[in-house]
Amino acid sequence: MTDVTIAPTDAAHTTPRTERSRAQVPGILLGVLRIALGWQLLWAGLDKVFGLGLATEPGKALINGFSPTRGYLEFGLDPAGIAYGALHPLAGHPVVDALYLLGTLGAGIALLLGVGVRVAGLGAATFMLLLWVSSFPLANNPFLDEHLFAVAAALLLAFSPSGDRLGLGRWWRSTPLVQRFGWLA
């Protein structure tokens, strides 16, 4: 019987394919999270504009002359809530309506595409934080609800290269506009 000696090869010193694949998973999950939050925001805006029949009845859409903020700020806020006094008078105000649509449609599109993720993520976090505050007192938990999870997700997206996976983030950052104004990244 002969002794067989197996000498190490270069292949033994390289990262196995499974480890490389595993290393890509967080980036892919960030991309999926970014797309999910982007879709949630975009859908909210589209529903208010066109009355797609889920949260907004077809006849109460912006295209039919209705305010996208009036329903929630007039009837959705708890009069005993901490934000009622500040937010209720803003119902139907044209600037508030425009900010709502800019936030939902603009941030939604940016997050879906993976461009301007820092600005869109910070805007989405602010929007969700305002929704969280406006929900007090919370129905099912004294502090935590889905809005805070969305805030955390939006901040994670804003401060990570989430636009690079499943998005146009690398291309966006290489454009002369973003090269000049880095805050647009």
GROMACS .gro file of C-alpha atoms in nm:
model
  185
    1MET     CA    1   0.000   0.000   0.000
    2THR     CA    2   0.134   0.343  -0.084
    3ASP     CA    3   0.096   0.657   0.116
    4VAL     CA    4  -0.101   0.922  -0.060
    5THR     CA    5  -0.017   1.276   0.033
    6ILE     CA    6  -0.253   1.545  -0.076
    7ALA     CA    7  -0.075   1.874  -0.115
    8PRO     CA    8  -0.266   2.193  -0.055
    9THR     CA    9  -0.365   2.377  -0.369
   10ASP     CA   10  -0.458   2.734  -0.438
   11ALA     CA   11  -0.821   2.626  -0.426
   12ALA     CA   12  -0.785   2.539  -0.058
   13HIS     CA   13  -0.682   2.896   0.021
   14THR     CA   14  -0.962   3.072  -0.162
   15THR     CA   15  -1.298   3.155  -0.016
   16PRO     CA   16  -1.545   2.876  -0.088
   17ARG     CA   17  -1.836   2.969  -0.311
   18THR     CA   18  -2.085   2.924  -0.028
   19GLU     CA   19  -1.905   3.178   0.190
   20ARG     CA   20  -1.898   3.431  -0.095
   21SER     CA   21  -2.266   3.367  -0.156
   22ARG     CA   22  -2.345   3.409   0.214
   23ALA     CA   23  -2.156   3.737   0.218
   24GLN     CA   24  -2.387   3.871  -0.054
   25VAL     CA   25  -2.706   3.791   0.137
   26PRO     CA   26  -2.709   4.107   0.359
   27GLY     CA   27  -2.676   4.331   0.052
   28ILE     CA   28  -2.955   4.149  -0.127
   29LEU     CA   29  -3.177   4.168   0.183
   30LEU     CA   30  -3.112   4.544   0.206
   31GLY     CA   31  -3.216   4.573  -0.157
   32VAL     CA   32  -3.534   4.376  -0.092
   33LEU     CA   33  -3.610   4.585   0.218
   34ARG     CA   34  -3.555   4.904   0.017
   35ILE     CA   35  -3.791   4.786  -0.257
   36ALA     CA   36  -4.056   4.682  -0.003
   37LEU     CA   37  -4.051   5.017   0.178
   38GLY     CA   38  -4.045   5.200  -0.155
   39TRP     CA   39  -4.348   5.007  -0.275
   40GLN     CA   40  -4.534   5.073   0.051
   41LEU     CA   41  -4.479   5.448   0.014
   42LEU     CA   42  -4.549   5.459  -0.359
   43TRP     CA   43  -4.870   5.260  -0.317
   44ALA     CA   44  -4.992   5.496  -0.043
   45GLY     CA   45  -4.939   5.794  -0.273
   46LEU     CA   46  -5.091   5.631  -0.581
   47ASP     CA   47  -5.392   5.521  -0.381
   48LYS     CA   48  -5.453   5.878  -0.260
   49VAL     CA   49  -5.412   6.019  -0.611
   50PHE     CA   50  -5.624   5.764  -0.799
   51GLY     CA   51  -5.849   5.606  -0.533
   52LEU     CA   52  -5.749   5.249  -0.605
   53GLY     CA   53  -6.017   5.115  -0.374
   54LEU     CA   54  -5.811   4.991  -0.080
   55ALA     CA   55  -5.737   5.266   0.173
   56THR     CA   56  -5.893   5.535  -0.047
   57GLU     CA   57  -6.237   5.490  -0.197
   58PRO     CA   58  -6.239   5.552  -0.575
   59GLY     CA   59  -6.459   5.861  -0.548
   60LYS     CA   60  -6.244   6.024  -0.277
   61ALA     CA   61  -5.919   6.047  -0.471
   62LEU     CA   62  -5.716   6.356  -0.548
   63ILE     CA   63  -5.820   6.331  -0.913
   64ASN     CA   64  -6.179   6.376  -0.794
   65GLY     CA   65  -6.088   6.690  -0.599
   66PHE     CA   66  -6.038   6.535  -0.255
   67SER     CA   67  -5.748   6.615  -0.024
   68PRO     CA   68  -5.506   6.327   0.039
   69THR     CA   69  -5.462   6.432   0.403
   70ARG     CA   70  -5.810   6.542   0.505
   71GLY     CA   71  -5.955   6.199   0.586
   72TYR     CA   72  -5.677   6.093   0.821
   73LEU     CA   73  -5.616   6.428   0.986
   74GLU     CA   74  -5.986   6.500   1.038
   75PHE     CA   75  -6.122   6.157   1.120
   76GLY     CA   76  -5.828   5.923   1.179
   77LEU     CA   77  -5.669   6.103   1.472
   78ASP     CA   78  -5.778   6.028   1.825
   79PRO     CA   79  -5.909   6.355   1.973
   80ALA     CA   80  -5.751   6.249   2.305
   81GLY     CA   81  -5.417   6.184   2.134
   82ILE     CA   82  -5.107   6.395   2.190
   83ALA     CA   83  -5.083   6.510   1.827
   84TYR     CA   84  -5.447   6.596   1.767
   85GLY     CA   85  -5.419   6.965   1.851
   86ALA     CA   86  -5.120   7.016   1.623
   87LEU     CA   87  -5.221   6.797   1.328
   88HIS     CA   88  -5.600   6.825   1.305
   89PRO     CA   89  -5.593   7.192   1.186
   90LEU     CA   90  -5.358   7.092   0.900
   91ALA     CA   91  -5.620   6.868   0.737
   92GLY     CA   92  -5.660   6.952   0.370
   93HIS     CA   93  -5.400   7.230   0.368
   94PRO     CA   94  -5.247   7.245   0.017
   95VAL     CA   95  -4.888   7.255   0.148
   96VAL     CA   96  -4.949   6.953   0.372
   97ASP     CA   97  -5.112   6.771   0.081
   98ALA     CA   98  -4.814   6.849  -0.144
   99LEU     CA   99  -4.565   6.735   0.121
  100TYR     CA  100  -4.760   6.414   0.173
  101LEU     CA  101  -4.759   6.336  -0.199
  102LEU     CA  102  -4.393   6.435  -0.241
  103GLY     CA  103  -4.302   6.211   0.050
  104THR     CA  104  -4.499   5.908  -0.056
  105LEU     CA  105  -4.459   5.926  -0.433
  106GLY     CA  106  -4.110   6.078  -0.445
  107ALA     CA  107  -3.953   5.866  -0.172
  108GLY     CA  108  -4.134   5.559  -0.301
  109ILE     CA  109  -3.996   5.596  -0.653
  110ALA     CA  110  -3.646   5.680  -0.526
  111LEU     CA  111  -3.638   5.378  -0.297
  112LEU     CA  112  -3.774   5.146  -0.565
  113LEU     CA  113  -3.504   5.257  -0.807
  114GLY     CA  114  -3.226   5.277  -0.550
  115VAL     CA  115  -3.144   5.642  -0.630
  116GLY     CA  116  -3.133   5.922  -0.377
  117VAL     CA  117  -3.170   5.662  -0.104
  118ARG     CA  118  -3.018   5.883   0.167
  119VAL     CA  119  -3.269   6.162   0.113
  120ALA     CA  120  -3.558   5.922   0.052
  121GLY     CA  121  -3.471   5.714   0.357
  122LEU     CA  122  -3.449   6.017   0.584
  123GLY     CA  123  -3.778   6.148   0.444
  124ALA     CA  124  -3.946   5.810   0.489
  125ALA     CA  125  -3.816   5.787   0.847
  126THR     CA  126  -3.951   6.134   0.925
  127PHE     CA  127  -4.288   6.053   0.768
  128MET     CA  128  -4.321   5.725   0.958
  129LEU     CA  129  -4.214   5.891   1.283
  130LEU     CA  130  -4.489   6.151   1.237
  131LEU     CA  131  -4.741   5.873   1.173
  132TRP     CA  132  -4.621   5.699   1.490
  133VAL     CA  133  -4.665   6.016   1.698
  134SER     CA  134  -5.006   6.080   1.543
  135SER     CA  135  -5.118   5.729   1.643
  136PHE     CA  136  -5.091   5.789   2.018
  137PRO     CA  137  -5.232   5.639   2.223
  138LEU     CA  138  -5.136   5.317   2.045
  139ALA     CA  139  -5.402   5.049   2.032
  140ASN     CA  140  -5.200   4.733   2.091
  141ASN     CA  141  -4.876   4.834   2.262
  142PRO     CA  142  -4.781   5.123   2.487
  143PHE     CA  143  -4.479   5.220   2.273
  144LEU     CA  144  -4.397   5.002   1.975
  145ASP     CA  145  -4.587   4.959   1.650
  146GLU     CA  146  -4.513   4.901   1.282
  147HIS     CA  147  -4.428   5.267   1.225
  148LEU     CA  148  -4.117   5.242   1.441
  149PHE     CA  149  -4.005   4.934   1.249
  150ALA     CA  150  -4.044   5.136   0.930
  151VAL     CA  151  -3.842   5.422   1.087
  152ALA     CA  152  -3.561   5.180   1.172
  153ALA     CA  153  -3.572   5.026   0.825
  154ALA     CA  154  -3.568   5.365   0.653
  155LEU     CA  155  -3.270   5.482   0.858
  156LEU     CA  156  -3.084   5.158   0.787
  157LEU     CA  157  -3.146   5.209   0.416
  158ALA     CA  158  -3.044   5.575   0.429
  159PHE     CA  159  -2.707   5.499   0.587
  160SER     CA  160  -2.614   5.185   0.394
  161PRO     CA  161  -2.534   5.119   0.029
  162SER     CA  162  -2.880   4.963  -0.012
  163GLY     CA  163  -2.927   5.116  -0.356
  164ASP     CA  164  -2.635   4.910  -0.491
  165ARG     CA  165  -2.820   4.579  -0.476
  166LEU     CA  166  -3.125   4.538  -0.694
  167GLY     CA  167  -3.108   4.908  -0.776
  168LEU     CA  168  -2.930   5.187  -0.962
  169GLY     CA  169  -2.731   5.315  -0.663
  170ARG     CA  170  -2.380   5.271  -0.808
  171TRP     CA  171  -2.477   5.441  -1.131
  172TRP     CA  172  -2.657   5.720  -0.943
  173ARG     CA  173  -2.355   5.798  -0.725
  174SER     CA  174  -2.133   5.818  -1.035
  175THR     CA  175  -2.346   6.087  -1.201
  176PRO     CA  176  -2.201   6.441  -1.212
  177LEU     CA  177  -2.499   6.572  -1.013
  178VAL     CA  178  -2.435   6.342  -0.717
  179GLN     CA  179  -2.060   6.385  -0.751
  180ARG     CA  180  -2.115   6.757  -0.703
  181PHE     CA  181  -2.388   6.731  -0.439
  182GLY     CA  182  -2.302   6.426  -0.233
  183TRP     CA  183  -2.605   6.464  -0.008
  184LEU     CA  184  -2.816   6.340  -0.302
  185ALA     CA  185  -2.659   5.993  -0.280
   0.00000   0.00000   0.00000
